[in-house]
CSV table of C-alpha atoms and ligand atoms in Angstrom, one decimal:
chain,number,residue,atom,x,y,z
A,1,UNK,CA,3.0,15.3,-18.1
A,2,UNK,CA,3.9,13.1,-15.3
A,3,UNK,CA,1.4,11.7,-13.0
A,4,UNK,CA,1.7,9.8,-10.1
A,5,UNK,CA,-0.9,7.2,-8.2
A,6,UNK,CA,-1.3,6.7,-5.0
A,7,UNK,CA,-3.6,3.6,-4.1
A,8,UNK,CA,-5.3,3.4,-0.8
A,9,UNK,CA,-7.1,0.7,0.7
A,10,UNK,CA,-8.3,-3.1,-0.9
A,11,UNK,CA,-6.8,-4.9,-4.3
A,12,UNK,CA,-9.9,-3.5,-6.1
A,13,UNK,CA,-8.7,-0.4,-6.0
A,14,UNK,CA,-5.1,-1.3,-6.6
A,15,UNK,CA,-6.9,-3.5,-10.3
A,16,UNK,CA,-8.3,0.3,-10.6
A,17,UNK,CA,-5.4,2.1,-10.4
A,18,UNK,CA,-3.2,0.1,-12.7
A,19,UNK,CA,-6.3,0.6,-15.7
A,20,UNK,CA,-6.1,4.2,-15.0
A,21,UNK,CA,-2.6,4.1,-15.4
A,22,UNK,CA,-2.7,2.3,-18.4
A,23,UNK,CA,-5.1,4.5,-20.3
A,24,UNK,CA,-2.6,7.3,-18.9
A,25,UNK,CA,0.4,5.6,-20.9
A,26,UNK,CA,-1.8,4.9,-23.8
A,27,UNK,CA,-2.5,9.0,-23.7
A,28,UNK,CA,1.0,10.2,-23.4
A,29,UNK,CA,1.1,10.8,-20.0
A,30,UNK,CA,4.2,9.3,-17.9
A,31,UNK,CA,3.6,7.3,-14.9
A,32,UNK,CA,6.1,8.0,-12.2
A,33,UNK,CA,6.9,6.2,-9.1
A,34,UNK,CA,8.5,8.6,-7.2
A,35,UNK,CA,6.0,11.3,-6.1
A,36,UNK,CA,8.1,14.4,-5.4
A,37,UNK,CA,8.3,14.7,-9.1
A,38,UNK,CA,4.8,14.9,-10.7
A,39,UNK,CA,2.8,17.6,-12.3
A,40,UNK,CA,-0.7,15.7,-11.5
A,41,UNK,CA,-1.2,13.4,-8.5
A,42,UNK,CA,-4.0,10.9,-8.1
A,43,UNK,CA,-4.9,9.5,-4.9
A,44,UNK,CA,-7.2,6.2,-5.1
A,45,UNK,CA,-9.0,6.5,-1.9
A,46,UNK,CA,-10.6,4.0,0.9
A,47,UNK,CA,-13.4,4.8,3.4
A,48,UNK,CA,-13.7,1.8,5.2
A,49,UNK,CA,-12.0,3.3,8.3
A,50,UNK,CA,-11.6,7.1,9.4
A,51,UNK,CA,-7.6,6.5,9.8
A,52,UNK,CA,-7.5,5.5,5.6
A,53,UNK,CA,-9.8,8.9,5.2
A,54,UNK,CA,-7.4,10.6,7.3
A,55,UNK,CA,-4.5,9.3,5.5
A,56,UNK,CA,-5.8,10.2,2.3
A,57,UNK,CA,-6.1,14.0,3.3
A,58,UNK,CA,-2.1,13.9,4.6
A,59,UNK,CA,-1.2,12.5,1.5
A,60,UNK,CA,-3.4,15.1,-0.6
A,61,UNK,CA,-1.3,17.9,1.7
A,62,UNK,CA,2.1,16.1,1.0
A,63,UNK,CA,1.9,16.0,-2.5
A,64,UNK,CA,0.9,19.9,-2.8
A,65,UNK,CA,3.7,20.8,-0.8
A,66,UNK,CA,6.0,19.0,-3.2
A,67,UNK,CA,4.4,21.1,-6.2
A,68,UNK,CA,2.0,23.5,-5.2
A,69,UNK,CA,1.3,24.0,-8.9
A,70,UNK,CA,0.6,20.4,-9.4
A,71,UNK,CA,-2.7,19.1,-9.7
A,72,UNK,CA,-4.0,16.8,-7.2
A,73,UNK,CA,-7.3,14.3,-7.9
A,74,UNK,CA,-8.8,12.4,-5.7
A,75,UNK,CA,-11.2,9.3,-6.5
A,76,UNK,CA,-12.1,6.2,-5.5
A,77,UNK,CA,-14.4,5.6,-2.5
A,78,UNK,CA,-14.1,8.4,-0.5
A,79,UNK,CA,-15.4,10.8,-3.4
A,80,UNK,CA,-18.6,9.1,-2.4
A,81,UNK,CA,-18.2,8.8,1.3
A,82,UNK,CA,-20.1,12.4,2.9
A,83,UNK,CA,-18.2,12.8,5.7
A,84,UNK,CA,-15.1,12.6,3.9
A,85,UNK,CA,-16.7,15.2,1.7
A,86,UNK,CA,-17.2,17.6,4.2
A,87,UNK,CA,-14.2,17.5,5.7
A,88,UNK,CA,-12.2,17.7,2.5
A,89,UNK,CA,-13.9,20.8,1.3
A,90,UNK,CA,-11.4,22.8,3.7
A,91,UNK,CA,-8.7,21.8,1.8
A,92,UNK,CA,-9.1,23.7,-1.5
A,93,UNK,CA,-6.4,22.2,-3.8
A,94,UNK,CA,-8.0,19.1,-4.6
A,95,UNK,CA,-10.3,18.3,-7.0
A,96,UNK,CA,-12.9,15.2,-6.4
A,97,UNK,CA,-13.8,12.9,-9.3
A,98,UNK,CA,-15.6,9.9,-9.6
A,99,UNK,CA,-13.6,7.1,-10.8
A,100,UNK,CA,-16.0,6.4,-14.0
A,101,UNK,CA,-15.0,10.5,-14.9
A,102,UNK,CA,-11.4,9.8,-14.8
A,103,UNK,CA,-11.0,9.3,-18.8
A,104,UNK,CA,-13.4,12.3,-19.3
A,105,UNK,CA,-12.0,14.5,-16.9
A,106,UNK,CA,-8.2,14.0,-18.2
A,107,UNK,CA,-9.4,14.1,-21.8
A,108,UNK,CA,-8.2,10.4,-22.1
A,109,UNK,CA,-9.2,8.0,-25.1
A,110,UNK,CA,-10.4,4.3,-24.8
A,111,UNK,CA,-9.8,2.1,-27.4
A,112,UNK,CA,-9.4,-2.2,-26.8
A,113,UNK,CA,-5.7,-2.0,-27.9
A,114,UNK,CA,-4.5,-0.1,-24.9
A,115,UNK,CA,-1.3,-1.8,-23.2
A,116,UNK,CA,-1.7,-3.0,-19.5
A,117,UNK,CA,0.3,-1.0,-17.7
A,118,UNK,CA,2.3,-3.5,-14.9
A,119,UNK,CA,3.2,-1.6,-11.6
A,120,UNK,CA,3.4,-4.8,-9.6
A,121,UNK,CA,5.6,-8.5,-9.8
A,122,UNK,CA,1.7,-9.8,-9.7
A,123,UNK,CA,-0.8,-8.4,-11.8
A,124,UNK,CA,-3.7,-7.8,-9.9
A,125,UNK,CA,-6.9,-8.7,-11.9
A,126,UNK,CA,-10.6,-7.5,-11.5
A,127,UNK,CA,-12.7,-10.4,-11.9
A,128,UNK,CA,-15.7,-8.5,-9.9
A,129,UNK,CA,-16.7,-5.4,-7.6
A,130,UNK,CA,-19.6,-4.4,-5.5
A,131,UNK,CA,-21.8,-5.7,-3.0
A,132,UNK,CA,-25.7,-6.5,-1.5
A,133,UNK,CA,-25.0,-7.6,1.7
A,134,UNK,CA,-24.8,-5.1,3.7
A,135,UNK,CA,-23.5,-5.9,7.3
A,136,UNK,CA,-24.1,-3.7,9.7
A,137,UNK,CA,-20.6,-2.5,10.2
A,138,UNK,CA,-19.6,-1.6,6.3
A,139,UNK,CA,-19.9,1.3,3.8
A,140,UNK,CA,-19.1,-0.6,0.9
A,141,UNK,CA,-22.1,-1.4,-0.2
A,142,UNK,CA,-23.0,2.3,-0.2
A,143,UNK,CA,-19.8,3.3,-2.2
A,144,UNK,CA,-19.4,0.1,-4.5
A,145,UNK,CA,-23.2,-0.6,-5.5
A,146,UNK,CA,-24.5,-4.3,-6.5
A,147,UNK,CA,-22.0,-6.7,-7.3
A,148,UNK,CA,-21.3,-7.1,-11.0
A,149,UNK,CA,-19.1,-9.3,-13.2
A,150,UNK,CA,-16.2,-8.5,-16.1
A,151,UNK,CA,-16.8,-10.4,-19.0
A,152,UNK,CA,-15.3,-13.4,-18.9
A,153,UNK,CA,-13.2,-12.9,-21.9
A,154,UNK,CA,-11.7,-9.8,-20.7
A,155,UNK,CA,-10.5,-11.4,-17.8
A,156,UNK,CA,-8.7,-14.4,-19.7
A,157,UNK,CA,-7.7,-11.6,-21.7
A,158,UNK,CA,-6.1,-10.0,-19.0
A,159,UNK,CA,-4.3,-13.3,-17.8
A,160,UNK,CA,-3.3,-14.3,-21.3
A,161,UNK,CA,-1.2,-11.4,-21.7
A,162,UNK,CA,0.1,-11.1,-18.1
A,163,UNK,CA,1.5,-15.1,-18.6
A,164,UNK,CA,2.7,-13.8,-22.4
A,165,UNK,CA,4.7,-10.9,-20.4
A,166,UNK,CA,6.3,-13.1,-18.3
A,167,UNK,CA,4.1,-12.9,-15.0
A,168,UNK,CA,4.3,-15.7,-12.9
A,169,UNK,CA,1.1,-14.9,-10.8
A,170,UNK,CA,-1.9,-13.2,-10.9
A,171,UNK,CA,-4.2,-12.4,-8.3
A,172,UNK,CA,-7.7,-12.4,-9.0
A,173,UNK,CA,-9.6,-9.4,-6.7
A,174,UNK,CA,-12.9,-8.6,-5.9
A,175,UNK,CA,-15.0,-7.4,-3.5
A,176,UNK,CA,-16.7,-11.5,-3.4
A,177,UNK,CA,-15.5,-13.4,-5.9
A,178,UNK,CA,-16.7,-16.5,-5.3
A,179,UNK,CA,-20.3,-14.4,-6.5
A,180,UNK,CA,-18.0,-14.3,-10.0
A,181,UNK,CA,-20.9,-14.8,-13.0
A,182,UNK,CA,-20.3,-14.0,-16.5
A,183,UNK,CA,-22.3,-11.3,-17.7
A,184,UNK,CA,-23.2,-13.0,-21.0
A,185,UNK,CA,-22.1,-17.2,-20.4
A,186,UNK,CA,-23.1,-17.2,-16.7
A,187,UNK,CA,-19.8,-19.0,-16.3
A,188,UNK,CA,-19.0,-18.9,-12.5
A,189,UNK,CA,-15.9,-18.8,-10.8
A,190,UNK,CA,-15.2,-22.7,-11.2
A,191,UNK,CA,-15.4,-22.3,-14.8
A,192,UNK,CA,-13.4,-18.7,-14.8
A,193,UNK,CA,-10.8,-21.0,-13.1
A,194,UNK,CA,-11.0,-23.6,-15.6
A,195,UNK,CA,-10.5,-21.6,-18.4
A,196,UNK,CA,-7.5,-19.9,-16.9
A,197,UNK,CA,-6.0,-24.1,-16.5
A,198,UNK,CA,-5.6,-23.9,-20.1
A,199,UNK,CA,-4.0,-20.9,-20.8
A,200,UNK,CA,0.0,-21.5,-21.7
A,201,UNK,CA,2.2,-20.8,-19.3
A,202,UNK,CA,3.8,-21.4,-16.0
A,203,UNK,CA,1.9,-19.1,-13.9
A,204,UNK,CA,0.1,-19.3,-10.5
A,205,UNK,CA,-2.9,-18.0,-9.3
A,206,UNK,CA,-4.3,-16.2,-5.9
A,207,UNK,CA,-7.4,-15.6,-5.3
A,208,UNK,CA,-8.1,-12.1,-2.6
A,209,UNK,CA,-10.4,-12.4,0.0
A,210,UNK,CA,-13.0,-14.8,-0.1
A,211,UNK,CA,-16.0,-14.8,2.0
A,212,UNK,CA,-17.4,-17.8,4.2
A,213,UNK,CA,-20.8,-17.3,2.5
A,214,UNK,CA,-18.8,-18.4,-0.6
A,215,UNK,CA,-17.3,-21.4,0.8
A,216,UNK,CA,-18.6,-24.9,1.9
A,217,UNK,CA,-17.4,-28.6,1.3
A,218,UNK,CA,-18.0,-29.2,-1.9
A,219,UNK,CA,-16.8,-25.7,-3.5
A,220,UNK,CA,-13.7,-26.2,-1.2
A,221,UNK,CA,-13.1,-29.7,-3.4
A,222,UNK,CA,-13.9,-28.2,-6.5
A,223,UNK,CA,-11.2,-25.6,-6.4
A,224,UNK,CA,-8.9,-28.3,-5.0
A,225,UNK,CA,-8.9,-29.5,-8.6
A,226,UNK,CA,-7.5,-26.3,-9.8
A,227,UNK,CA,-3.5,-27.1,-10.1
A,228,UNK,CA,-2.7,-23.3,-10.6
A,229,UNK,CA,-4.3,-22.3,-7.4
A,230,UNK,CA,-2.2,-20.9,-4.7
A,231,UNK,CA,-3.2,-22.7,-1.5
A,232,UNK,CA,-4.3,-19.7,0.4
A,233,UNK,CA,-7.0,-18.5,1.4
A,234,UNK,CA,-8.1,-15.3,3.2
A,235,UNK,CA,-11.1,-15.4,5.0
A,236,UNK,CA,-12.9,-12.7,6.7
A,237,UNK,CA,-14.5,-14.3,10.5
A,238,UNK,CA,-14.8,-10.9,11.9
A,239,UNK,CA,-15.7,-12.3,15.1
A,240,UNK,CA,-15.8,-15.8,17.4
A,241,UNK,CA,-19.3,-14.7,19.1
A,242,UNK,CA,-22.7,-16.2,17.2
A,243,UNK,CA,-24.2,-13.0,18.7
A,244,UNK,CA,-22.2,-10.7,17.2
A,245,UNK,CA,-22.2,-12.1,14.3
A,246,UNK,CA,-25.8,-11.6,14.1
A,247,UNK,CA,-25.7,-8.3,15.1
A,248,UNK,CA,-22.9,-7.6,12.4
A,249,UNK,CA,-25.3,-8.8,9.9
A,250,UNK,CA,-23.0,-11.9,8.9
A,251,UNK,CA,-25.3,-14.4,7.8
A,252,UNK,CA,-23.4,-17.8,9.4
A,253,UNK,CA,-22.1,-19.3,12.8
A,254,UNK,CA,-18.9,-20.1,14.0
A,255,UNK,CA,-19.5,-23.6,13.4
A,256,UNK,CA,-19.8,-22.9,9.7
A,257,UNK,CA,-16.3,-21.3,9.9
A,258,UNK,CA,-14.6,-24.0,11.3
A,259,UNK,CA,-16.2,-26.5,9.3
A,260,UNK,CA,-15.0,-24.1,6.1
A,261,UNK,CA,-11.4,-24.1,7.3
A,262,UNK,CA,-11.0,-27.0,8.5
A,263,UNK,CA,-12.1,-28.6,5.1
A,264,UNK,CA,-9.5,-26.6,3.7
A,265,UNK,CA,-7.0,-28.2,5.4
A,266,UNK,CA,-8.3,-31.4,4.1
A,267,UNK,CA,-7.9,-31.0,1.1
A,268,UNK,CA,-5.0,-28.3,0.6
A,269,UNK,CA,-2.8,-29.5,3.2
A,270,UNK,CA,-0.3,-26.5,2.8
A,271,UNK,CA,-3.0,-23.9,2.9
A,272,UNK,CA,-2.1,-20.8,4.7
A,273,UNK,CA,-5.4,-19.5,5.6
A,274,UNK,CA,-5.9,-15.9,7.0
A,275,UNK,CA,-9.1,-14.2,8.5
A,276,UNK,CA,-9.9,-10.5,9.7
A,277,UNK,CA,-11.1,-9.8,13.3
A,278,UNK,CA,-12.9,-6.1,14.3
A,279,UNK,CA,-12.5,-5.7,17.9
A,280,UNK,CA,-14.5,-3.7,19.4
A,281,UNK,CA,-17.8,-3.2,17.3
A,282,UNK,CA,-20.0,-1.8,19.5
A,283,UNK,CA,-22.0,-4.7,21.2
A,284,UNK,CA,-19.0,-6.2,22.0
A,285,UNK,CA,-19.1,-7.5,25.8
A,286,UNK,CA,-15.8,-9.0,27.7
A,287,UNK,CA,-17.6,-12.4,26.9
A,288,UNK,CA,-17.9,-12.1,23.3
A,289,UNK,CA,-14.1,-11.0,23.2
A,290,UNK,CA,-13.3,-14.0,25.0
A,291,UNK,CA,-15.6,-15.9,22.6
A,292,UNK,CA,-13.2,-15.0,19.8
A,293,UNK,CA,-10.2,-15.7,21.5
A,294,UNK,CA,-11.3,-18.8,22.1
A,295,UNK,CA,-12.5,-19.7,19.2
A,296,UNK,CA,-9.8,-18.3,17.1
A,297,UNK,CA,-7.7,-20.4,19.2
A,298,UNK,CA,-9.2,-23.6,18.5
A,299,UNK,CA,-9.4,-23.1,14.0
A,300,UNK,CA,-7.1,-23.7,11.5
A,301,UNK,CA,-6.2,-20.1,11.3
A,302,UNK,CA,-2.7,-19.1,10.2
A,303,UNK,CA,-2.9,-15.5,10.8
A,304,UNK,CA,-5.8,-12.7,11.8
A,305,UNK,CA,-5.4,-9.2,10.5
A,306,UNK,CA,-7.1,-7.4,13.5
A,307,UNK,CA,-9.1,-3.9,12.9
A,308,UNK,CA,-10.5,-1.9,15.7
A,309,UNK,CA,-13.9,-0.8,15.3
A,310,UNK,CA,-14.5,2.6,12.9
A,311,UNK,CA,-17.9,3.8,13.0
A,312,UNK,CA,-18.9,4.4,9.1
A,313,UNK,CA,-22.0,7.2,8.8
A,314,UNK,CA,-24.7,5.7,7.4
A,315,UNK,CA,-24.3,2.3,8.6
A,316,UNK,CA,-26.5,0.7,11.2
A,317,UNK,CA,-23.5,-0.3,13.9
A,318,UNK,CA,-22.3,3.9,13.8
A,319,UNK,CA,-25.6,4.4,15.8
A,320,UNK,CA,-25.7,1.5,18.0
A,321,UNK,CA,-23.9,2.3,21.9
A,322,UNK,CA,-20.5,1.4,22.1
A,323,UNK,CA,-19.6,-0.4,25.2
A,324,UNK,CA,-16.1,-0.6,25.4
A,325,UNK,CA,-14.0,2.2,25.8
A,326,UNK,CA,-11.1,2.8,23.6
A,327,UNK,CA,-8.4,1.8,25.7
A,328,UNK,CA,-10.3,-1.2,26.6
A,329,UNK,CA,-10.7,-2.1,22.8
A,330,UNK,CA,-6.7,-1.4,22.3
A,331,UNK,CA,-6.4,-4.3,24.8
A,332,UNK,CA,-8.2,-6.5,22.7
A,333,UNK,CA,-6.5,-6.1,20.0
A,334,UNK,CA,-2.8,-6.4,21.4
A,335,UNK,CA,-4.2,-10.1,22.5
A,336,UNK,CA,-5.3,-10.9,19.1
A,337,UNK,CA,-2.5,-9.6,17.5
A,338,UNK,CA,0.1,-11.6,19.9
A,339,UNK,CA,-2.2,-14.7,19.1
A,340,UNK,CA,-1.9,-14.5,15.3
A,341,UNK,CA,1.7,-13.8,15.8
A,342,UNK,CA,2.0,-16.7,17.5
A,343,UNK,CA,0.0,-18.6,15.1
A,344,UNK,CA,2.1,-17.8,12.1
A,345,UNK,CA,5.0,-18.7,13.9
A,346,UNK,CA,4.1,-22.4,14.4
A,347,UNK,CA,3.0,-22.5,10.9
A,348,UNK,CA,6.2,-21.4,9.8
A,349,UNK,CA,8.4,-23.9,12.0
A,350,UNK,CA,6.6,-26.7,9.8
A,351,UNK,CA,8.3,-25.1,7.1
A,352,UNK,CA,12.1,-24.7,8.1
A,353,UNK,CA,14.3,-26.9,5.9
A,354,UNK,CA,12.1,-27.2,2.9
A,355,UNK,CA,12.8,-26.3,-0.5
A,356,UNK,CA,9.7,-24.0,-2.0
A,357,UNK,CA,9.6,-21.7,-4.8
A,358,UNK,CA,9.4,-18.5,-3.7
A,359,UNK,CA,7.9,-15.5,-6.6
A,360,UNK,CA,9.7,-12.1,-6.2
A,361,UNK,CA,8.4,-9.3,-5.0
A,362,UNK,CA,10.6,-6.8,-3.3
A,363,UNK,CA,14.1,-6.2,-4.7
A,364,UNK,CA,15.3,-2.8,-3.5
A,365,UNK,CA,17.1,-2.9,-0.2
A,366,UNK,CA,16.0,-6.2,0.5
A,367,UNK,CA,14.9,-8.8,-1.1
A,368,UNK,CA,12.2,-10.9,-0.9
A,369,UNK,CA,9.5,-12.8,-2.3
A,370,UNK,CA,6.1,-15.4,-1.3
A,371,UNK,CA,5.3,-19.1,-1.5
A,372,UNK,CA,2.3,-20.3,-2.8
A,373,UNK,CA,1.4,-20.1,0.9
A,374,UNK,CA,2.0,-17.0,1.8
A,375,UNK,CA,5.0,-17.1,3.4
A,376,UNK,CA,7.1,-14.2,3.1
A,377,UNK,CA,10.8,-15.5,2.6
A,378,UNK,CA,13.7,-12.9,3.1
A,379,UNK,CA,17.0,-13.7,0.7
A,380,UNK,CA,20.6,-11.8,0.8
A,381,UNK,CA,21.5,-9.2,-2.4
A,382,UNK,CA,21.5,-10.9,-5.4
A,383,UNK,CA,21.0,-10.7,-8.9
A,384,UNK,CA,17.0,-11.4,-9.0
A,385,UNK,CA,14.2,-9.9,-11.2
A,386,UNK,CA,10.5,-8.6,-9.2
A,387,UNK,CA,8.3,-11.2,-10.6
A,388,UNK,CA,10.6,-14.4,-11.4
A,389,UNK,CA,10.3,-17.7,-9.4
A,390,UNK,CA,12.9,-19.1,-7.2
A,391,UNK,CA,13.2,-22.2,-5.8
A,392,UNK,CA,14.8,-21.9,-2.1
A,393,UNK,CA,15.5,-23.5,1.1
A,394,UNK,CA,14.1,-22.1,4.1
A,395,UNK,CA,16.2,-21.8,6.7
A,396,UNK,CA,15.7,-19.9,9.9
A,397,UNK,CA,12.6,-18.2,11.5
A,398,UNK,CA,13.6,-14.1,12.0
A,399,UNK,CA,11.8,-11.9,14.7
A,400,UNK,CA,9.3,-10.4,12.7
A,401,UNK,CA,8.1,-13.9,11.6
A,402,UNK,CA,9.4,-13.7,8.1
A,403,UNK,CA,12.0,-16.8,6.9
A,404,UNK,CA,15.4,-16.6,5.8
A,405,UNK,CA,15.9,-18.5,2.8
A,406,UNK,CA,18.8,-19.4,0.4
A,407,UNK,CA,18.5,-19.8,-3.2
A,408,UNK,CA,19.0,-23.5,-4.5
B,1,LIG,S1,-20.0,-8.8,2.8
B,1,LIG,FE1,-20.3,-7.3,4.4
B,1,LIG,S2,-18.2,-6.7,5.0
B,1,LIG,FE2,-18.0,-7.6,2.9
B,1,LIG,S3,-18.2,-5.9,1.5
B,1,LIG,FE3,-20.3,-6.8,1.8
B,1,LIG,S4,-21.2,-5.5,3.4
B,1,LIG,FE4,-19.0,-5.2,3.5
């Protein structure tokens, strides 16, 4: 039977999908990438915003229109999310299944022998999931649970084989994982990352998104000891105004942010260090906005991904009064956008006429592949393999702030 995945949403779920589809190989079952094809489709959802719900429900349409007799499963956090529950139920084709009942549901067997099954040119490994902390703003909490660990010696498990197989970097993803702490050693993240120093093999590593909470001085110098460690760091601000951030339920100040990045800089002087901004959320006054822009301004910021407010049921900010009107909220987010836009542009100029290696990741129509920084470097048609490194000279800046390189 074939069977294709469709991941929605954060690197969690994209770890999640890539076991499933492993267990699905290790059953018989082919894993496709093309969907129009499949017998079974399985969409891993995301509930953080209503536009991922609502893309979730067009994709559950699309792929019954390609094969109405096809089955179509959908899991992940939505299947927890009651609104999206509700709203699903018109459409009768699907079926809803919690992740956990995957296995079960497909009649799959588990056994510790079972291939990983690769589907990206970085393995994307699950070093932790869930969350306590429950800002004001965010369901994940209510979908995810309490944070928890994976044994320690799954996870250099995991790494082991991906540097065996060839994989130049691996992305370590969680929902915080600077919270990382074996189950059984209480090994923490410094010595997850230690242990994966002494694994053979020419590999880098990334860590996801990694909350200020997790971050001061002295963490930031103890992960500057880790030579694998990609110098980039994603760190979610959410906004520039000490108020809102209070009423966001984030539990630290501006200050603490620039201290955090800024201390970065020190000591990983390449870093490429991203944040996300909601505009929008509902006490937001035209002083707080200008608050952020101010402050985002003045950081060590390289880039902002920039979400508009999406009331969540359940949470405390879907009841407070919203203040700014929609239109008024797309305004804020075309500044912020044009800001990080302009931002990544002067961090890339820094960059023009170095040689970097760059790992592969896209090698259909185009090509292209990442730095350790993040930078997303664009190469002509050539003979290169997703995954390998390449050592290139960047060259020119292009419009949609990507760099041209050419291969050394
Ligand atoms: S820290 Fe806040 S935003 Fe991040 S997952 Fe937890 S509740 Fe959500």
């Amino acid at each position: 039977m074939k069977v294709y995945i469709e991941t929605l949403g954060c690197k969690v779920n994209f770890a999640d999908s890539a076991s499933i589809s492993s267990y699905l190989a290790a059953n018989g079952y082919t894993v496709i990438t093309e969907p129009s094809e499949a017998d079974l489709y399985i969409i891993n959802s995301c509930s953080v915003t209503h536009r991922a719900e609502r893309e979730c429900r067009q994709l559950a349409r699309r792929f019954h229109s390609y094969n109405p007799s096809a089955g179509v499963i959908i899991t992940g956090c939505s299947v927890l999310s009651g609104t999206f529950r509700k709203r699903i139920g018109e459409i009768h084709f699907v079926n809803l299944v919690n992740i956990k009942d995957i296995p079960q549901i497909l009649g799959l067997h588990l056994s510790s022998d079972i291939r990983p099954y690769y589907n990206r040119s970085r393995p994307f490994i699950k070093i932790q999931e869930g969350c306590d902390r429950f800002c004001s703003y965010c369901i994940v909490p209510y979908l995810r649970g309490k944070p928890r660990s994976v044994d320690i010696n799954s996870i250099l498990a995991s790494v082991k084989t991906a540097a065996e197989n060839g994989f130049m970097e691996i992305v370590l993803v969680g929902t915080h994982i600077m919270l990382y702490k074996d189950p059984v050693t209480g090994k923490d993240i410094y010595g997850l990352l230690g242990d994966i120093e002494n694994i053979e093999g020419k590999f880098r590593v990334r860590l996801s998104s990694v909350e200020p909470y997790g971050l001061n001085e002295e963490n930031i110098r103890r992960l500057s000891e880790y030579k694998r460690l990609c110098a980039h760091f994603h760190i979610p601000l959410q906004s520039g105004s000490d108020k809102v951030l209070n009423e966001m339920g984030r539990d630290y100040y501006v200050s603490d942010f620039r201290n955090v990045t800024e201390s970065i800089k020190e000591r990983f002087p390449e870093a490429a260090i991203g944040t996300d901004i909601i505009t929008g959320f509902p006490s937001e006054t035209e002083a707080d906005f200008e608050k952020t822009v101010d402050f985002i301004s003045s950081v060590p910021v390289d880039y902002l991904h920039v979400f508009r407010f999406s009331p969540r049921e359940g949470t405390i900010a879907a009841s407070m009064k919203q203040l700014a009107s929609q239109s008024e909220i797309k305004r804020r987010s075309e500044i912020l956008l044009k800001i990080s836009f302009d931002k990544r542009r002067d961090m890339l100029k820094k960059y023009i006429g170095r040689e970097m290696d760059i790992l592969i990741t896209e090698n259909s129509e185009k090509v292209s592949g990442l730095t350790h920084n993040y930078i997303r470097v664009i190469l002509n048609k050539g003979n290169y393999a997703k995954g390998q490194l390449c050592r290139v000279n960047l060259k020119s800046i292009n419009e949609n702030n990507t760099i041209t390189g050419e291969p050394i």
